[in-house]
Tab-separated table of C-alpha atoms in Angstrom:
chain	number	residue	atom	x	y	z
A	158	MET	CA	39.304	-46.652	-31.247
A	159	ASN	CA	37.621	-45.630	-34.481
A	160	ASN	CA	33.861	-45.610	-34.030
A	161	PHE	CA	30.461	-44.315	-35.044
A	162	GLN	CA	28.812	-44.863	-31.680
A	163	ASP	CA	26.401	-41.924	-32.013
A	164	THR	CA	25.091	-42.836	-35.456
A	165	SER	CA	22.433	-45.487	-35.993
A	166	LEU	CA	22.278	-47.046	-39.437
A	167	PRO	CA	18.936	-46.536	-41.184
A	168	ASP	CA	16.390	-49.132	-42.164
A	169	ILE	CA	17.132	-50.552	-45.612
A	170	SER	CA	13.947	-49.006	-46.986
A	171	ASP	CA	15.004	-45.531	-45.807
A	172	ALA	CA	18.559	-45.639	-47.142
A	173	GLY	CA	20.401	-45.216	-50.452
A	174	LEU	CA	20.665	-47.835	-53.182
A	175	PRO	CA	18.001	-50.572	-52.858
A	176	MET	CA	19.630	-53.977	-52.301
A	177	ALA	CA	18.360	-57.520	-52.722
A	178	TYR	CA	19.451	-59.985	-50.035
A	179	PRO	CA	19.715	-63.791	-50.418
A	180	SER	CA	17.314	-64.237	-47.482
A	181	GLY	CA	14.602	-62.589	-49.564
A	182	GLN	CA	13.893	-60.114	-46.758
A	183	LYS	CA	13.403	-56.447	-47.635
A	184	LYS	CA	13.380	-55.021	-44.107
A	185	LEU	CA	15.499	-55.494	-41.008
A	186	PRO	CA	14.255	-58.053	-38.444
A	187	GLY	CA	12.621	-56.825	-35.247
A	188	SER	CA	15.525	-57.577	-32.911
A	189	GLY	CA	18.890	-59.267	-32.577
A	190	ILE	CA	22.618	-58.783	-32.094
A	191	VAL	CA	24.933	-58.839	-35.111
A	192	LEU	CA	28.689	-58.699	-35.600
A	193	ALA	CA	30.150	-57.109	-38.719
A	194	ALA	CA	33.755	-57.320	-39.876
A	195	ASP	CA	35.762	-55.728	-42.675
A	196	VAL	CA	38.877	-57.865	-43.090
A	197	GLY	CA	41.633	-56.537	-45.338
A	198	GLY	CA	45.326	-57.007	-45.928
A	199	THR	CA	46.248	-53.944	-43.856
A	200	LYS	CA	43.452	-53.472	-41.322
A	201	THR	CA	40.601	-55.427	-39.792
A	202	GLU	CA	37.616	-53.630	-38.311
A	203	PHE	CA	34.842	-55.054	-36.136
A	204	ALA	CA	31.525	-53.589	-35.072
A	205	LEU	CA	28.759	-54.972	-32.872
A	206	PHE	CA	25.182	-53.824	-33.496
A	207	GLN	CA	21.786	-54.215	-31.887
A	208	VAL	CA	18.824	-54.469	-34.259
A	209	LYS	CA	16.087	-52.301	-32.777
A	210	GLY	CA	13.158	-50.332	-34.144
A	211	GLY	CA	14.028	-51.063	-37.750
A	212	LYS	CA	17.541	-49.700	-37.373
A	213	LEU	CA	21.042	-50.966	-36.616
A	214	ILE	CA	22.280	-49.375	-33.388
A	215	PRO	CA	26.092	-49.492	-32.930
A	216	ILE	CA	27.233	-50.983	-29.626
A	217	LYS	CA	31.002	-50.904	-30.120
A	218	ASN	CA	33.561	-50.613	-32.882
A	219	GLN	CA	37.305	-51.295	-33.106
A	220	ARG	CA	39.964	-51.292	-35.806
A	221	TYR	CA	43.210	-53.298	-35.691
A	222	ALA	CA	46.209	-53.863	-37.896
A	223	THR	CA	45.557	-57.265	-39.495
A	224	THR	CA	49.036	-58.443	-38.497
A	225	ASP	CA	48.284	-57.732	-34.797
A	226	HIS	CA	46.756	-61.197	-34.346
A	227	GLN	CA	47.853	-64.705	-35.277
A	228	SER	CA	44.344	-65.852	-36.197
A	229	PHE	CA	40.909	-64.462	-36.893
A	230	VAL	CA	39.465	-66.201	-33.810
A	231	GLU	CA	42.062	-64.447	-31.655
A	232	ALA	CA	41.148	-61.096	-33.230
A	233	ILE	CA	37.410	-61.525	-32.553
A	234	ARG	CA	38.026	-62.639	-28.967
A	235	HIS	CA	40.157	-59.588	-28.404
A	236	PHE	CA	37.305	-57.427	-29.682
A	237	HIS	CA	34.390	-59.235	-28.023
A	238	ASP	CA	34.712	-61.877	-25.313
A	239	ASP	CA	31.387	-61.297	-23.552
A	240	LYS	CA	29.838	-64.758	-23.343
A	241	SER	CA	26.586	-63.297	-21.961
A	242	SER	CA	25.942	-61.372	-25.169
A	243	VAL	CA	24.937	-63.988	-27.738
A	244	ILE	CA	25.534	-62.930	-31.340
A	245	ASP	CA	22.655	-63.981	-33.572
A	246	CYS	CA	24.530	-63.553	-36.837
A	247	ALA	CA	27.948	-62.398	-37.989
A	248	CYS	CA	28.936	-61.315	-41.475
A	249	LEU	CA	32.592	-61.065	-42.405
A	250	GLY	CA	33.543	-59.098	-45.511
A	251	VAL	CA	36.925	-60.580	-46.399
A	252	ALA	CA	39.519	-59.530	-48.974
A	253	GLY	CA	39.779	-62.953	-50.546
A	254	THR	CA	37.965	-65.556	-52.618
A	255	VAL	CA	35.075	-67.068	-50.665
A	256	ASP	CA	34.711	-70.795	-51.283
A	257	GLY	CA	31.563	-71.993	-49.542
A	258	ASP	CA	32.121	-71.609	-45.800
A	259	LYS	CA	35.841	-70.865	-46.100
A	260	VAL	CA	38.052	-68.056	-47.313
A	261	ARG	CA	41.788	-67.465	-47.408
A	262	GLY	CA	43.043	-63.927	-47.779
A	263	VAL	CA	45.028	-62.884	-50.838
A	264	ASN	CA	47.211	-60.328	-49.037
A	265	PHE	CA	47.200	-61.841	-45.531
A	266	ALA	CA	47.765	-65.311	-44.071
A	267	TRP	CA	44.518	-66.044	-42.217
A	268	GLU	CA	42.203	-68.845	-43.273
A	269	ILE	CA	38.658	-68.287	-42.040
A	270	ASP	CA	36.202	-71.174	-41.580
A	271	ALA	CA	32.625	-70.059	-40.880
A	272	GLN	CA	31.491	-73.343	-39.318
A	273	LYS	CA	34.492	-73.439	-37.004
A	274	LEU	CA	33.838	-69.844	-35.934
A	275	GLU	CA	30.217	-70.695	-35.097
A	276	SER	CA	31.449	-73.485	-32.825
A	277	ASP	CA	34.467	-71.736	-31.295
A	278	LEU	CA	32.718	-68.411	-30.627
A	279	ASN	CA	29.154	-69.573	-29.945
A	280	ILE	CA	27.715	-67.515	-32.791
A	281	LYS	CA	24.449	-68.841	-34.213
A	282	THR	CA	25.258	-68.030	-37.857
A	283	VAL	CA	28.472	-66.827	-39.540
A	284	LEU	CA	28.238	-65.590	-43.122
A	285	LEU	CA	31.247	-64.982	-45.381
A	286	ILE	CA	31.211	-62.564	-48.306
A	287	ASN	CA	33.916	-60.868	-50.326
A	288	ASP	CA	34.918	-57.448	-48.973
A	289	LEU	CA	33.943	-55.709	-52.222
A	290	GLN	CA	30.556	-57.394	-52.063
A	291	ALA	CA	30.254	-55.935	-48.552
A	292	ASN	CA	31.294	-52.542	-49.970
A	293	ALA	CA	28.508	-52.766	-52.514
A	294	TYR	CA	25.910	-53.637	-49.883
A	295	GLY	CA	27.138	-50.708	-47.784
A	296	LEU	CA	26.135	-48.262	-50.506
A	297	CYS	CA	22.550	-48.689	-49.299
A	298	ALA	CA	23.444	-46.670	-46.172
A	299	LEU	CA	25.254	-43.742	-47.799
A	300	GLU	CA	24.049	-40.197	-48.395
A	301	ASP	CA	25.044	-37.620	-51.017
A	302	SER	CA	27.682	-36.170	-48.653
A	303	ASP	CA	29.482	-39.547	-48.671
A	304	PHE	CA	30.516	-39.101	-52.316
A	305	GLU	CA	32.848	-36.921	-54.363
A	306	ILE	CA	31.575	-36.588	-57.927
A	307	ILE	CA	34.152	-37.122	-60.688
A	308	ALA	CA	31.602	-37.093	-63.501
A	309	GLU	CA	27.850	-36.509	-63.241
A	310	GLY	CA	26.907	-38.774	-66.154
A	311	GLU	CA	23.218	-39.428	-66.538
A	312	LYS	CA	20.779	-40.763	-63.980
A	313	SER	CA	19.919	-44.081	-65.558
A	314	ALA	CA	18.717	-47.439	-64.296
A	315	GLY	CA	21.094	-50.331	-64.869
A	316	ASN	CA	23.947	-52.338	-63.453
A	317	ALA	CA	26.622	-50.645	-61.349
A	318	VAL	CA	30.179	-51.522	-60.290
A	319	VAL	CA	32.592	-50.881	-57.426
A	320	ILE	CA	36.371	-50.648	-57.774
A	321	SER	CA	38.515	-50.229	-54.666
A	322	PRO	CA	42.288	-49.731	-54.653
A	323	GLY	CA	43.709	-50.507	-51.223
A	324	THR	CA	46.346	-53.015	-50.155
A	325	GLY	CA	45.174	-54.885	-53.265
A	326	LEU	CA	42.599	-54.113	-55.946
A	327	GLY	CA	39.018	-55.182	-55.324
A	328	GLU	CA	36.221	-55.151	-57.879
A	329	ALA	CA	32.534	-56.046	-57.628
A	330	GLY	CA	29.395	-55.786	-59.709
A	331	MET	CA	25.807	-54.928	-58.839
A	332	TYR	CA	23.177	-56.516	-61.058
A	333	TRP	CA	20.028	-54.397	-61.480
A	334	ASP	CA	16.812	-56.453	-61.776
A	335	GLY	CA	14.511	-53.473	-62.230
A	336	LEU	CA	13.805	-53.031	-58.501
A	337	TYR	CA	16.914	-53.975	-56.562
A	338	TYR	CA	20.676	-54.268	-56.895
A	339	THR	CA	22.251	-57.662	-56.238
A	340	PRO	CA	25.984	-57.305	-55.455
A	341	TYR	CA	28.346	-60.043	-56.586
A	342	ALA	CA	32.062	-60.560	-56.084
A	343	THR	CA	34.669	-60.733	-58.845
A	344	GLU	CA	38.417	-61.256	-59.000
A	345	GLY	CA	38.794	-58.702	-61.787
A	346	GLY	CA	41.742	-57.042	-60.085
A	347	HIS	CA	43.828	-60.081	-60.992
A	348	CYS	CA	43.124	-59.826	-64.730
A	349	ASN	CA	46.033	-59.014	-67.033
A	350	PHE	CA	47.247	-55.428	-67.150
A	351	ALA	CA	47.587	-54.182	-70.741
A	352	PRO	CA	49.857	-51.296	-71.861
A	353	PHE	CA	48.302	-48.381	-73.749
A	354	ASP	CA	51.432	-46.473	-74.844
A	355	GLU	CA	55.217	-46.853	-74.932
A	356	LEU	CA	55.722	-45.887	-71.280
A	357	ASP	CA	53.085	-48.422	-70.218
A	358	ALA	CA	54.880	-51.066	-72.295
A	359	GLU	CA	58.142	-50.369	-70.488
A	360	LEU	CA	56.333	-50.584	-67.144
A	361	TRP	CA	54.809	-53.918	-68.212
A	362	LYS	CA	58.285	-55.277	-69.087
A	363	PHE	CA	59.655	-54.112	-65.728
A	364	LEU	CA	56.815	-55.766	-63.807
A	365	LYS	CA	56.943	-58.898	-65.958
A	366	ASN	CA	60.552	-59.424	-64.896
A	367	LYS	CA	59.609	-58.835	-61.266
A	368	PHE	CA	56.356	-60.800	-60.936
A	369	ASP	CA	55.936	-62.877	-64.120
A	370	HIS	CA	52.142	-62.315	-64.082
A	371	VAL	CA	51.266	-58.617	-64.360
A	372	SER	CA	47.744	-57.946	-63.132
A	373	TRP	CA	45.867	-54.677	-62.668
A	374	GLU	CA	46.461	-55.072	-58.932
A	375	ARG	CA	50.186	-54.616	-59.621
A	376	VAL	CA	49.535	-50.992	-60.694
A	377	VAL	CA	46.195	-49.948	-59.134
A	378	SER	CA	46.747	-50.506	-55.401
A	379	GLY	CA	49.065	-49.500	-52.573
A	380	GLN	CA	51.623	-52.006	-53.809
A	381	GLY	CA	50.951	-50.659	-57.311
A	382	ILE	CA	52.048	-47.174	-56.263
A	383	GLN	CA	55.305	-48.663	-54.982
A	384	ASN	CA	55.766	-50.657	-58.207
A	385	ILE	CA	55.203	-47.615	-60.433
A	386	TYR	CA	57.627	-45.543	-58.377
A	387	GLU	CA	60.331	-48.239	-58.507
A	388	PHE	CA	59.865	-48.492	-62.275
A	389	LEU	CA	60.168	-44.735	-62.822
A	390	LEU	CA	63.214	-44.588	-60.568
A	391	HIS	CA	64.856	-47.195	-62.810
A	392	TYR	CA	63.467	-45.968	-66.147
A	393	ARG	CA	64.308	-42.283	-65.571
A	394	GLU	CA	67.713	-43.194	-64.053
A	395	TYR	CA	66.691	-40.861	-61.281
A	396	THR	CA	68.703	-40.085	-58.163
A	397	GLU	CA	66.395	-40.392	-55.186
A	398	PRO	CA	66.835	-37.556	-52.647
A	399	GLU	CA	68.176	-38.620	-49.259
A	400	TRP	CA	65.147	-37.351	-47.324
A	401	LEU	CA	62.840	-39.504	-49.430
A	402	THR	CA	65.079	-42.567	-49.060
A	403	GLU	CA	64.933	-42.179	-45.287
A	404	ASN	CA	61.165	-41.653	-45.253
A	405	LEU	CA	60.592	-44.709	-47.444
A	406	LYS	CA	62.534	-46.803	-44.941
A	407	LYS	CA	60.405	-45.611	-42.024
A	408	ASP	CA	56.839	-45.540	-43.324
A	409	ASN	CA	54.433	-47.222	-45.714
A	410	SER	CA	55.912	-46.594	-49.155
A	411	ALA	CA	52.620	-45.795	-50.898
A	412	LYS	CA	51.668	-43.303	-48.192
A	413	THR	CA	55.095	-41.645	-48.340
A	414	ILE	CA	54.996	-41.391	-52.139
A	415	SER	CA	51.449	-40.008	-52.281
A	416	SER	CA	52.163	-37.511	-49.471
A	417	ALA	CA	55.253	-36.235	-51.306
A	418	ALA	CA	53.106	-35.798	-54.422
A	419	ILE	CA	50.336	-33.954	-52.568
A	420	GLU	CA	52.894	-31.614	-50.991
A	421	GLU	CA	54.617	-31.183	-54.396
A	422	LYS	CA	57.934	-32.071	-52.792
A	423	GLU	CA	59.184	-34.595	-55.360
A	424	PRO	CA	58.552	-34.660	-59.163
A	425	LEU	CA	58.966	-38.442	-59.450
A	426	CYS	CA	56.293	-38.983	-56.790
A	427	ILE	CA	53.955	-36.647	-58.686
A	428	GLU	CA	54.519	-38.620	-61.903
A	429	THR	CA	53.950	-41.864	-59.989
A	430	MET	CA	50.564	-40.719	-58.754
A	431	GLN	CA	49.580	-39.364	-62.179
A	432	LEU	CA	50.222	-42.810	-63.649
A	433	PHE	CA	48.358	-44.488	-60.796
A	434	LEU	CA	45.298	-42.304	-61.462
A	435	LYS	CA	45.575	-42.901	-65.214
A	436	TYR	CA	45.487	-46.665	-64.665
A	437	LEU	CA	42.638	-46.344	-62.160
A	438	ALA	CA	40.594	-44.440	-64.765
A	439	ILE	CA	41.372	-46.984	-67.489
A	440	GLU	CA	40.583	-50.042	-65.402
A	441	SER	CA	37.410	-48.346	-64.139
A	442	SER	CA	36.281	-47.954	-67.739
A	443	GLN	CA	37.149	-51.586	-68.515
A	444	LEU	CA	35.054	-52.746	-65.580
A	445	ALA	CA	32.186	-50.436	-66.519
A	446	LEU	CA	32.135	-51.786	-70.078
A	447	LYS	CA	32.190	-55.430	-69.002
A	448	ALA	CA	29.246	-54.915	-66.657
A	449	LYS	CA	27.496	-52.295	-68.826
A	450	ALA	CA	27.369	-50.220	-65.659
A	451	THR	CA	24.954	-47.490	-66.717
A	452	GLY	CA	23.905	-47.209	-63.060
A	453	GLY	CA	27.309	-45.831	-62.132
A	454	ILE	CA	30.830	-46.671	-61.036
A	455	TYR	CA	31.773	-46.269	-57.378
A	456	ILE	CA	35.463	-45.871	-56.517
A	457	GLY	CA	36.095	-47.051	-52.971
A	458	GLY	CA	39.100	-48.277	-51.025
A	459	GLY	CA	41.453	-46.551	-48.660
A	460	ILE	CA	43.610	-44.688	-51.174
A	461	THR	CA	41.436	-42.578	-53.472
A	462	PRO	CA	39.641	-40.479	-50.808
A	463	LYS	CA	43.040	-39.479	-49.407
A	464	ILE	CA	44.412	-38.230	-52.743
A	465	LEU	CA	41.435	-36.227	-54.026
A	466	SER	CA	43.621	-33.123	-54.393
A	467	LEU	CA	45.734	-35.006	-56.969
A	468	ILE	CA	42.782	-35.920	-59.181
A	469	ASP	CA	42.455	-33.798	-62.289
A	470	LYS	CA	38.809	-34.620	-63.005
A	471	LYS	CA	39.022	-33.628	-66.677
A	472	GLU	CA	42.099	-35.816	-67.229
A	473	PHE	CA	40.545	-38.712	-65.301
A	474	TYR	CA	37.395	-38.437	-67.403
A	475	ARG	CA	39.413	-38.254	-70.635
A	476	ASN	CA	41.187	-41.511	-69.753
A	477	PHE	CA	37.901	-43.087	-68.648
A	478	ILE	CA	36.032	-42.474	-71.909
A	479	ASN	CA	38.963	-43.227	-74.232
A	480	VAL	CA	37.518	-46.495	-75.568
A	481	GLY	CA	36.773	-45.745	-79.199
A	482	ARG	CA	33.331	-46.793	-80.406
A	483	MET	CA	31.905	-47.190	-76.881
A	484	GLU	CA	32.781	-43.649	-75.794
A	485	HIS	CA	29.105	-42.633	-75.962
A	486	LEU	CA	28.199	-45.320	-73.414
A	487	LEU	CA	30.897	-44.311	-70.929
A	488	LYS	CA	29.998	-40.622	-71.211
A	489	ALA	CA	26.607	-41.488	-69.712
A	490	ILE	CA	28.027	-43.282	-66.658
A	491	PRO	CA	28.265	-41.382	-63.336
A	492	ILE	CA	31.636	-41.707	-61.567
A	493	LYS	CA	31.690	-41.269	-57.785
A	494	VAL	CA	34.408	-41.615	-55.148
A	495	VAL	CA	33.142	-43.190	-51.913
A	496	LEU	CA	34.390	-41.061	-49.009
A	497	ASN	CA	32.965	-43.078	-46.099
A	498	ASP	CA	35.628	-45.528	-44.905
A	499	LYS	CA	33.045	-47.653	-43.078
A	500	THR	CA	31.048	-48.582	-46.177
A	501	ALA	CA	32.160	-52.240	-46.180
A	502	LEU	CA	31.535	-52.542	-42.440
A	503	MET	CA	28.027	-51.137	-42.835
A	504	GLY	CA	27.372	-53.510	-45.727
A	505	ALA	CA	28.462	-56.477	-43.623
A	506	ALA	CA	26.208	-55.280	-40.775
A	507	TYR	CA	23.137	-55.146	-43.016
A	508	TYR	CA	23.975	-58.533	-44.525
A	509	ALA	CA	24.299	-60.025	-41.028
A	510	ALA	CA	20.999	-58.497	-39.896
A	511	MET	CA	19.245	-59.906	-42.955
A	512	GLY	CA	20.732	-63.309	-42.113
A	513	ILE	CA	19.158	-63.571	-38.661
A	514	ILE	CA	17.064	-66.746	-38.589
A	515	ARG	CA	14.164	-66.803	-36.120
């Protein structure tokens, strides 16, 4: 079990970034029970909260491998099958495109129907949002210790963005209205990857032959790390050491490659991760420009916090601001890595609490 049982989540007004909610509420309701879920291609995490005294009090929390269950209903029932505890509202942050009351995952097979869940699980209200939207809402609960600073930038009001390499690549924006941030989902991770030098062009050709459509997700994600490594293995005509071949057969390839780079055990793995971080910096700058994110860029996801020792902050920053005439704008933007792996779950919990209808 992976939990935060001893930590209550603060009232919205006492927390970090101020968020605007569709309900129009600015404070948590007086009482209620809410279910939050962070549903990704690799893992799914649930948490049950009681709303009490202006705070969200954790009741229980559990994380599963997404492939452990045949359906989302089965997963929830495994987590919570107490019919005496009526859930007032559930919010599911899902790694997929939300279409009304339904969502189908991009990197997993579940289809989730909010209305069907309300009926099947006796939940009063089920809300669906994109997982990166949930990540953005979760920033309202974070403290300074939950971030690693890549670049200080300037403290300036304005839009902000979130980019999260994980199983796939998630991206979201946060519109600043002068008082509050309003998070919104995007599918920017599926936009076309563009080469910046000759090596990038060779990588693009390699991936074009493999996938036909080459998106940023193909290089800035867990699968992206595998793709970059496979390309370099081919391009460098490199002989993979036996120990690495065996490890790649046993464990998650991205984890094996990044671990070998961190431990400085294999030069090709180090080069792989350098390219991964280069592309993360470049796509972060693209996203920041498109949203004019003077309020900051937040790098989330499950990968980046685990590879902090590989990040050369000066090199990352150099790649981030390398945009010609707009360099002055990007120099002003703060860049932060989100270290708290429960950010999306906390965001979903707040969204659910704000959705309680009395």
